[in-house]
Short mmCIF file of C-alpha atoms in Angstrom, two decimals:
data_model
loop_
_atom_site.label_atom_id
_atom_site.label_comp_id
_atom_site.label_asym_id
_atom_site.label_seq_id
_atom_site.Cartn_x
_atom_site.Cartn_y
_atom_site.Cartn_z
CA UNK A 1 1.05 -84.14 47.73
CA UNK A 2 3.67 -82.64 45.35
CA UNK A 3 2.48 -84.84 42.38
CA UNK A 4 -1.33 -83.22 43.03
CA UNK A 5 0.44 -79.69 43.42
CA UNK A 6 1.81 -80.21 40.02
CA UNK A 7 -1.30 -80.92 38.19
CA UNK A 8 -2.96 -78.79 39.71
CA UNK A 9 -0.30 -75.80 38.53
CA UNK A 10 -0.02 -77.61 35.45
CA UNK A 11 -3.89 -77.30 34.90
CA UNK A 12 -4.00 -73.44 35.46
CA UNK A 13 -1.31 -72.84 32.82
CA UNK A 14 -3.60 -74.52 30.39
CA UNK A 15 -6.55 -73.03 31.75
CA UNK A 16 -4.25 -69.44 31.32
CA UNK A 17 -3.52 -70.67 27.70
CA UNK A 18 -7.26 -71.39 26.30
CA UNK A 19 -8.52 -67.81 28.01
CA UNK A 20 -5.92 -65.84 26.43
CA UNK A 21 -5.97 -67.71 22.82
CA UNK A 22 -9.48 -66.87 23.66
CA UNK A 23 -8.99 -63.05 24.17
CA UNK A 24 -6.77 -63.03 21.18
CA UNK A 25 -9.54 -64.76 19.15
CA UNK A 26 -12.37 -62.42 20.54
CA UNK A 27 -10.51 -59.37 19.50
CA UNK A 28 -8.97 -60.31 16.33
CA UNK A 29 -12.97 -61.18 15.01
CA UNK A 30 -14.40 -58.12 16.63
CA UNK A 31 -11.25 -56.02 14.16
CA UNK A 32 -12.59 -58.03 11.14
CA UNK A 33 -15.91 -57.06 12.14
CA UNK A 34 -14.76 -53.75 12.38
CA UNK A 35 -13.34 -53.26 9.19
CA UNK A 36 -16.46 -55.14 7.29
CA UNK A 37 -18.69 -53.16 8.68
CA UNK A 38 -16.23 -49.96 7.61
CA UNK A 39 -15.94 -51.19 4.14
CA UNK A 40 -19.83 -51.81 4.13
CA UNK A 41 -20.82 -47.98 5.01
CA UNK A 42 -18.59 -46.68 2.87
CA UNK A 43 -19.21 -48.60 -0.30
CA UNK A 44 -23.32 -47.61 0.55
CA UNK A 45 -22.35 -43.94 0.86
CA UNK A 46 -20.08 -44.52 -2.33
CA UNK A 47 -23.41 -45.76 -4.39
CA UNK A 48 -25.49 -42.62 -3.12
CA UNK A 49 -25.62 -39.59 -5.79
CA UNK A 50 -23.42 -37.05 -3.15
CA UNK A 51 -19.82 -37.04 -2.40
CA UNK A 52 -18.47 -34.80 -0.49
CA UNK A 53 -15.83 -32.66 -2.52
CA UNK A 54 -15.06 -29.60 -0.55
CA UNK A 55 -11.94 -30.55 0.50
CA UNK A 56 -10.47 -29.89 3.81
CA UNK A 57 -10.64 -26.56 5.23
CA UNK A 58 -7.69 -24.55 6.89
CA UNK A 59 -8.81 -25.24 10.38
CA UNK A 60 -6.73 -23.37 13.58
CA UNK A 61 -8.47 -24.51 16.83
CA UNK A 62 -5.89 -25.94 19.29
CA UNK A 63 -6.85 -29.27 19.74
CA UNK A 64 -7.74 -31.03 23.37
CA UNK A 65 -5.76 -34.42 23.77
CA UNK A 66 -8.12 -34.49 27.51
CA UNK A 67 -10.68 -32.86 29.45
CA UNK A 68 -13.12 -30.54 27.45
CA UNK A 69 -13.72 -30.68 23.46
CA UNK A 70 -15.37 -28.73 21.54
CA UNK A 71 -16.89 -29.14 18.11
CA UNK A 72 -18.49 -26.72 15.58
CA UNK A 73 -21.28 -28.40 13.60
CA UNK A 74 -22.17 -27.05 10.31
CA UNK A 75 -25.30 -28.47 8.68
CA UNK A 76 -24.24 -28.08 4.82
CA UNK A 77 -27.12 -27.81 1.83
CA UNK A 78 -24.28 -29.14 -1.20
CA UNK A 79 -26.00 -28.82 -4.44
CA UNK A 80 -22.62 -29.22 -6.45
CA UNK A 81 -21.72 -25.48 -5.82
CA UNK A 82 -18.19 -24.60 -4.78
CA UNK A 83 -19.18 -23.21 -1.41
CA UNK A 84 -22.66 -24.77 0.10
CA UNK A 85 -24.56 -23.00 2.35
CA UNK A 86 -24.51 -23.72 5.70
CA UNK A 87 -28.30 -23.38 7.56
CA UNK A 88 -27.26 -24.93 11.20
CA UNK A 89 -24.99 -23.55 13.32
CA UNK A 90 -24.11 -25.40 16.53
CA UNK A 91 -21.14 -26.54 18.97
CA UNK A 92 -21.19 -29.71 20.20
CA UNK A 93 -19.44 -29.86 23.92
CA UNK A 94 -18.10 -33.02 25.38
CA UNK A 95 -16.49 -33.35 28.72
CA UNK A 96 -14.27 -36.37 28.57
CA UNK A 97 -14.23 -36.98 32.01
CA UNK A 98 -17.72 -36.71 32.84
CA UNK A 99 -19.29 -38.17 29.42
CA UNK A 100 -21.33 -35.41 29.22
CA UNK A 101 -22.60 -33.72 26.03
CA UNK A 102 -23.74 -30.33 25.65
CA UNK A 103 -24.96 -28.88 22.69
CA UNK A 104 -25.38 -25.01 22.08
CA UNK A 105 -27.30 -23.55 18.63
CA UNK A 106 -26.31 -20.27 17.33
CA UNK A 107 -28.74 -18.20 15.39
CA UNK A 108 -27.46 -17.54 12.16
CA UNK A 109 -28.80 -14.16 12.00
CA UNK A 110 -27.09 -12.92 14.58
CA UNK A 111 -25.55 -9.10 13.75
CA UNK A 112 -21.67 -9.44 14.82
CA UNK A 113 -18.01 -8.58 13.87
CA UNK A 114 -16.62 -10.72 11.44
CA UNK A 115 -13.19 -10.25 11.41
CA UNK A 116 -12.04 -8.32 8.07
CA UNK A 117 -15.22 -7.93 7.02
CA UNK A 118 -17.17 -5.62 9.81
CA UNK A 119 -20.42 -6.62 11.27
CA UNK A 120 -22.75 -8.91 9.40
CA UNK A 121 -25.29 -11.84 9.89
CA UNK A 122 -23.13 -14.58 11.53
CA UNK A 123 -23.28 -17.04 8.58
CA UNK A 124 -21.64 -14.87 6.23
CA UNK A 125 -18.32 -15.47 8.09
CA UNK A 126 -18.75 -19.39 6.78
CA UNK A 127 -19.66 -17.68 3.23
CA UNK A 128 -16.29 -15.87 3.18
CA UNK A 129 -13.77 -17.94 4.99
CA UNK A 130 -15.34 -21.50 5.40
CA UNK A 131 -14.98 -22.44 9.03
CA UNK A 132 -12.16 -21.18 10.41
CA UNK A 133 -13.43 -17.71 9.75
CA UNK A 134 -16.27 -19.17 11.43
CA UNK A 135 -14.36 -20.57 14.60
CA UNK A 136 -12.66 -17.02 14.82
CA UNK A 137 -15.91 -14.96 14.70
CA UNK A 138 -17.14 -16.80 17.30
CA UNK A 139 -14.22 -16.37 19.65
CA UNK A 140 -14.37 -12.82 19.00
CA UNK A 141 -17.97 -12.07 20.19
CA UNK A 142 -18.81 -14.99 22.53
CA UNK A 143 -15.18 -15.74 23.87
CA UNK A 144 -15.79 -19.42 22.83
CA UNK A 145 -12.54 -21.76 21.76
CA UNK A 146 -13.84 -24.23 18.94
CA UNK A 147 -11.16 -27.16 18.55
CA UNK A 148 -12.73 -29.09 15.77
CA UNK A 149 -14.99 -28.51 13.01
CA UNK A 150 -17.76 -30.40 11.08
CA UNK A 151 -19.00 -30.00 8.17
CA UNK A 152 -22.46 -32.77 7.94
CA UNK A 153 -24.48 -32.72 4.38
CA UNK A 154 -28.10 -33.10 5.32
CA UNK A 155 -28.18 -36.45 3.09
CA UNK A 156 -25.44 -37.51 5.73
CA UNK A 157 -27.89 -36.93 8.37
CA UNK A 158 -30.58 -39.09 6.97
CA UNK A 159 -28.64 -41.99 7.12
CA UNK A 160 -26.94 -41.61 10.43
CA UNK A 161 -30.59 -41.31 12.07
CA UNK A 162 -31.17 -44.55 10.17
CA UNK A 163 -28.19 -46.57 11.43
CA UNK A 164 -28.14 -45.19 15.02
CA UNK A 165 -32.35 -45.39 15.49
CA UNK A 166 -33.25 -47.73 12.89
CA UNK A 167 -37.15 -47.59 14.59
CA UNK A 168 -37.37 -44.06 14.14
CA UNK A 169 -38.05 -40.70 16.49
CA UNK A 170 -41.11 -40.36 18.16
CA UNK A 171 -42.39 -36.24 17.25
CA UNK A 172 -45.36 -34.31 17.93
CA UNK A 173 -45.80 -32.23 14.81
CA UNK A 174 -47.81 -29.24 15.71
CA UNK A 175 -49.18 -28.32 12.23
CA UNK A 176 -48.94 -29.42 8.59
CA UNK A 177 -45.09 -29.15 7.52
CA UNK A 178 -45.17 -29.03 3.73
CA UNK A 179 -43.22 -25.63 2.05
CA UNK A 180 -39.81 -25.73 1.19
CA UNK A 181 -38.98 -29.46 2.60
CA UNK A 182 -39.85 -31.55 -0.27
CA UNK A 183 -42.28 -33.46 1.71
CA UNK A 184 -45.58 -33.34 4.08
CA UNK A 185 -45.14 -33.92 7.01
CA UNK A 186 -49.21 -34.60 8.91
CA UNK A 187 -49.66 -32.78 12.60
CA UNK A 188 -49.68 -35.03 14.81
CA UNK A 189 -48.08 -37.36 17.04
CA UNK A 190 -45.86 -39.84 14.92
CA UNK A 191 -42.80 -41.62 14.43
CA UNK A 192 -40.50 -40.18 11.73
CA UNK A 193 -37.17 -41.72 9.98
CA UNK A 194 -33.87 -40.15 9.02
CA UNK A 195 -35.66 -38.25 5.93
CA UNK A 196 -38.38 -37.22 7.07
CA UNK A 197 -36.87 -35.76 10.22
CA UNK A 198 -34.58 -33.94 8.28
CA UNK A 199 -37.64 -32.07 6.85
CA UNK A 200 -38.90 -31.76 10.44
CA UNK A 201 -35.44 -29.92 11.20
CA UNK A 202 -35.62 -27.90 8.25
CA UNK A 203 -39.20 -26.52 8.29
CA UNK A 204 -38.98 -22.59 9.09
CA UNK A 205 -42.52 -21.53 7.16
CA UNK A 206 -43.87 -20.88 10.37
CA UNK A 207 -44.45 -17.95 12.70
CA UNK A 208 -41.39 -18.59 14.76
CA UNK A 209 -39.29 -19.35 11.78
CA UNK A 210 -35.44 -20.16 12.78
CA UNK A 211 -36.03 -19.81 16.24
CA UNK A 212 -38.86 -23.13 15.81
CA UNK A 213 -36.17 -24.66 13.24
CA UNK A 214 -33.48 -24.44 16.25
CA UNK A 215 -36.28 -25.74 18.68
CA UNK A 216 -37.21 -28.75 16.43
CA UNK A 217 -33.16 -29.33 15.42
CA UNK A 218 -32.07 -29.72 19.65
CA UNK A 219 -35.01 -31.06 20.39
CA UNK A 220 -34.55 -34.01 17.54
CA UNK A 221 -31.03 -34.14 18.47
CA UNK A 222 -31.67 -34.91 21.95
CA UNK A 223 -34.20 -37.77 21.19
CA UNK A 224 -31.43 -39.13 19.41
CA UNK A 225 -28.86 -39.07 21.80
CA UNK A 226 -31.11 -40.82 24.09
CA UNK A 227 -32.17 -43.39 21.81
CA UNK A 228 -28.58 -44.20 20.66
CA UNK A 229 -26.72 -44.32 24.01
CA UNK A 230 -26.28 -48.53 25.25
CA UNK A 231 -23.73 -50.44 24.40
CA UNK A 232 -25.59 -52.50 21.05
CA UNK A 233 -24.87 -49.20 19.17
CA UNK A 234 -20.95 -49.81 19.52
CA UNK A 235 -20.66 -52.70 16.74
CA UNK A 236 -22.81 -49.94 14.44
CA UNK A 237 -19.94 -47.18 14.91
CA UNK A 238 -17.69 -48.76 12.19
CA UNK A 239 -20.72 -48.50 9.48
CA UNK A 240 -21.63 -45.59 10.35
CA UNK A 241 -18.00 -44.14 10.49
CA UNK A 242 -17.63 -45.69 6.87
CA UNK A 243 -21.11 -44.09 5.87
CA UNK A 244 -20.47 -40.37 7.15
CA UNK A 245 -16.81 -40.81 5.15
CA UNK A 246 -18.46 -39.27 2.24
CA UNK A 247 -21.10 -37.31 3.78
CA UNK A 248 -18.79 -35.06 6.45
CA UNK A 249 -15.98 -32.85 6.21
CA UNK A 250 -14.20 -32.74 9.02
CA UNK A 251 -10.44 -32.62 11.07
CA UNK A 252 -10.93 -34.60 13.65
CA UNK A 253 -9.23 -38.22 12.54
CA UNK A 254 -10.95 -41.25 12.59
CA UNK A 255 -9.07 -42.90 15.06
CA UNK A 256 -10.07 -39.78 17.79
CA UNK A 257 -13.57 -39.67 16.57
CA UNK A 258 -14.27 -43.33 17.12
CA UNK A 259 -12.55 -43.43 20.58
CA UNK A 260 -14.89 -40.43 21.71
CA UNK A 261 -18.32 -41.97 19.72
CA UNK A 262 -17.36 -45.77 21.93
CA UNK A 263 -16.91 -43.73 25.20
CA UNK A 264 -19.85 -41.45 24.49
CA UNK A 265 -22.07 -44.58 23.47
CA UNK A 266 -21.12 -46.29 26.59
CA UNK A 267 -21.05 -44.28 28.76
CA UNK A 268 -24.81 -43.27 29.66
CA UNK A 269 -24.20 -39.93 31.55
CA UNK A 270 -27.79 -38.93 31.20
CA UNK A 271 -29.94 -36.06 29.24
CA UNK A 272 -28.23 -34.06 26.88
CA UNK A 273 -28.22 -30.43 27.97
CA UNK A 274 -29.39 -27.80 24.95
CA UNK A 275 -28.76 -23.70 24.90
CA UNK A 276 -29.84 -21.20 22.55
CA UNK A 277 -27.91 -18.15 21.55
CA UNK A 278 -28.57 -15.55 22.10
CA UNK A 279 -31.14 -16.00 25.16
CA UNK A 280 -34.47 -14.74 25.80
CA UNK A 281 -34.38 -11.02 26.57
CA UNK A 282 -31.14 -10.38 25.30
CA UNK A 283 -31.10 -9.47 21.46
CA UNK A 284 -33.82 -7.10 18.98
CA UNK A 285 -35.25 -7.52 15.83
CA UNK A 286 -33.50 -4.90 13.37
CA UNK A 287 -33.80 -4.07 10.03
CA UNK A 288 -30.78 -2.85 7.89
CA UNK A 289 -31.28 -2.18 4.10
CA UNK A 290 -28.56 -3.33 3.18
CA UNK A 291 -28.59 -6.61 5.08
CA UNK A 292 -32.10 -7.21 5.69
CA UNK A 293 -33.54 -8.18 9.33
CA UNK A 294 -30.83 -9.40 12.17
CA UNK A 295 -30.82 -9.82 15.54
CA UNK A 296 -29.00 -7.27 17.32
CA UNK A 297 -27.10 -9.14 20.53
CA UNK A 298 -26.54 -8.69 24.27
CA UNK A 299 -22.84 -9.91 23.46
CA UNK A 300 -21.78 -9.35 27.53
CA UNK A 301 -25.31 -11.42 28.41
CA UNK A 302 -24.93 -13.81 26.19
CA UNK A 303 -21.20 -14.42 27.06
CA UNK A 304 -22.02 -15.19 30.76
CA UNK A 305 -24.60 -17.41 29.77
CA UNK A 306 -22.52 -19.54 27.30
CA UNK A 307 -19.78 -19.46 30.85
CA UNK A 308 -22.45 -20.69 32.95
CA UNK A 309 -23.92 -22.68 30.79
CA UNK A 310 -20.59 -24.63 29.97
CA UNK A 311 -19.57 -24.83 33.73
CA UNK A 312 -22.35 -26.58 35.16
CA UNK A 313 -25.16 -25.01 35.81
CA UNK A 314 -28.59 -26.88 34.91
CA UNK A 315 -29.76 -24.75 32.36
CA UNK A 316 -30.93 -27.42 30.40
CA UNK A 317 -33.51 -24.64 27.91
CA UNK A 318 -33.48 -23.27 24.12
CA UNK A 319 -33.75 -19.70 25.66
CA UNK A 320 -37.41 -19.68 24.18
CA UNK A 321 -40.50 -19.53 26.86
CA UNK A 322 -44.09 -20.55 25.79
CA UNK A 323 -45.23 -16.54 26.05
CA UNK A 324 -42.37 -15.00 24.34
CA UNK A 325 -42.80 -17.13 21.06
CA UNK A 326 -45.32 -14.67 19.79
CA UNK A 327 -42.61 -12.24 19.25
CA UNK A 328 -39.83 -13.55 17.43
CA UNK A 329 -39.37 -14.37 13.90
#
C-alpha cells in the first residue's frame, strides 16, 4: 500500500511539472505574440504619410490609480500646422469597478470662461493652451475633474475602426453626405469602414449641423463599443496599441492603457451610456460680432446633469428630441 501511495504522489508531481512548464510556455508565446503584433502596428502606422509630432502637452489632472477615470478626447484635424484644430470634444468615463463606460460630448461652441482669456467658444481654450487649458476650462464651468487627455488624429481613427470591426458599422444615412468630407456617402441603410465613417462623423452640412455631427459621432461610437467588446479582440490590443503610437498624443502610459482596454474588452458590462452638453432646454443661440454665433449655457443645469448623469442615473440620451431638432443649428 505504501509502494502504490508513492507512485501515486510521485505521478502528481509530474503531472504538477508538465501543467506549469505548460503555463510558463502559454504565457511566454502569448508575450511574443504580444510584442509581434506591437512591432507590426507600429511599423504600418510608421509607413502611413502622418506622424504625430506635437509633442507631449503639459497635462495637470490628478491621476486615478482605482475607481473612476476620466479621459478627455480630442479629435485632432493635423495638416502639418504647429497647433491642429481640434473639431470633437468629448470625455470618456470609465468606472473600474463596474466596467462601465460613459461617454459625454461637449459642444464646441459653447460661450464660457476660459481662464485668462474671458469668455469665448469652448474650443478656443485648446487653441490657446492645448489641453490642459482645456481640462481647466472645463472644471471651471461644469465642475468636471479630467485625469487624462487624448489627443486622436482622424487618420488614427480610420484604422482603429478597421482593426477593432474589421466587417464594418452598420448606419442608416439619412441623406446624401458629400460637402466638406472628401467623399459621398449614398442615404441609405449600409455598412461603412473606418474611412468612410470618419466622413459620416464629420458631415455638419446639414440643418442640425454640430449638434447631428455629435449625434452621428456617439452614436458611431457606441456601435463600436458593442461590436468590439468579447474576448477575440484582446490578441488585437497589441496592434492596435502599436498602430495608434503614431496616430495619438496622449499621457496615459502604455502599460495603464492596455490594462484598462483588456478589462474593458472583457468585461461586457453592457450599452455604452451617451450625454450631450449642454441639454435640451438649457442653452440659446447668440450672436456676438466679434465671435460669431455661440451657445449661451445653463451652466447650474447643465452641472447637475453631468452629476446625475455620472452617478447613475439611466440617462442613456444626446439631449436632442425628434421635435426640437428643427431649432438648433
Amino acid at each position: 500500500m505504501g509502494e502504490q501511495r508513492r507512485k501515486r504522489k510521485r505521478v502528481r508531481l509530474r503531472w504538477g511539472r508538465v501543467f506549469g512548464a505548460l503555463l510558463i510556455l502559454c504565457v511566454f508565446f502569448i508575450g511574443i505574440y504580444s510584442v509581434y503584433q506591437y512591432i507590426q502596428g507600429t511599423l504600418e502606422s510608421n509607413n502611413k504619410t502622418f506622424k504625430n509630432d506635437q509633442g507631449n502637452h503639459a497635462f495637470e489632472g490628478e491621476k486615478s490609480e482605482i475607481g473612476d477615470v476620466n479621459v478627455l478626447l480630442l479629435g485632432s484635424d493635423s495638416r502639418g500646422e504647429k497647433q491642429a484644430r481640434t473639431d470633437t470634444i468629448m470625455v470618456a468615463h470609465y468606472d473600474q469597478r463596474t466596467h462601465s463606460v460613459k461617454l459625454i460630448s461637449f459642444m464646441r461652441d459653447m460661450y464660457v470662461s476660459i481662464p485668462g482669456h474671458g469668455k469665448q467658444k469652448l474650443n478656443a481654450a485648446y487653441a490657446y493652451g492645448g489641453p490642459e487649458l482645456l481640462r481647466k476650462t472645463i472644471k471651471e464651468n461644469f465642475s468636471l475633474d479630467i485625469n487624462y487627455y487624448a489627443i486622436v488624429d482622424f487618420k488614427g481613427f480610420e484604422e482603429a475602426v478597421d482593426i477593432l470591426v474589421p466587417n464594418g458599422i452598420q448606419v442608416d444615412v439619412p441623406h446624401v453626405m458629400t460637402s466638406g468630407i472628401g467623399m459621398e456617402i449614398e442615404k441609405g441603410k449600409q455598412t461603412l469602414h473606418g474611412k468612410e465613417l470618419l466622413g459620416y462623423v464629420r458631415y455638419r452640412q446639414d440643418r442640425l449641423s454640430d449638434f447631428g455631427r455629435v449625434q452621428r459621432q456617439q452614436e458611431v461610437v457606441s456601435k463600436i463599443v458593442e461590436d468590439s467588446v468579447s474576448l477575440r479582440n484582446v490578441a488585437k490590443l497589441p496592434k492596435l496599441l502599436g498602430v495608434l503610437n503614431s496616430y495619438v498624443n496622449t499621457n496615459i502610459d502604455t502599460t495603464t492603457l492596455f490594462t484598462i482596454g483588456k478589462d474593458f474588452v472583457t468585461n461586457n458590462s453592457g450599452d455604452l451610456e451617451t450625454l450631450r452638453i449642454p441639454e435640451n432646454d438649457t442653452f440659446e443661440n447668440i450672436r456676438y460680432e466679434d465671435i460669431g454665433e455661440v451657445l449661451e449655457v445653463d451652466f447650474q443645469q447643465n452641472k447637475e446633469a453631468l452629476k446625475e448623469f455620472l452617478e447613475g442615473e439611466n440617462h442613456n440620451s444626446d439631449g436632442q428630441n425628434e421635435e426640437d431638432k428643427s431649432d438648433v443649428g
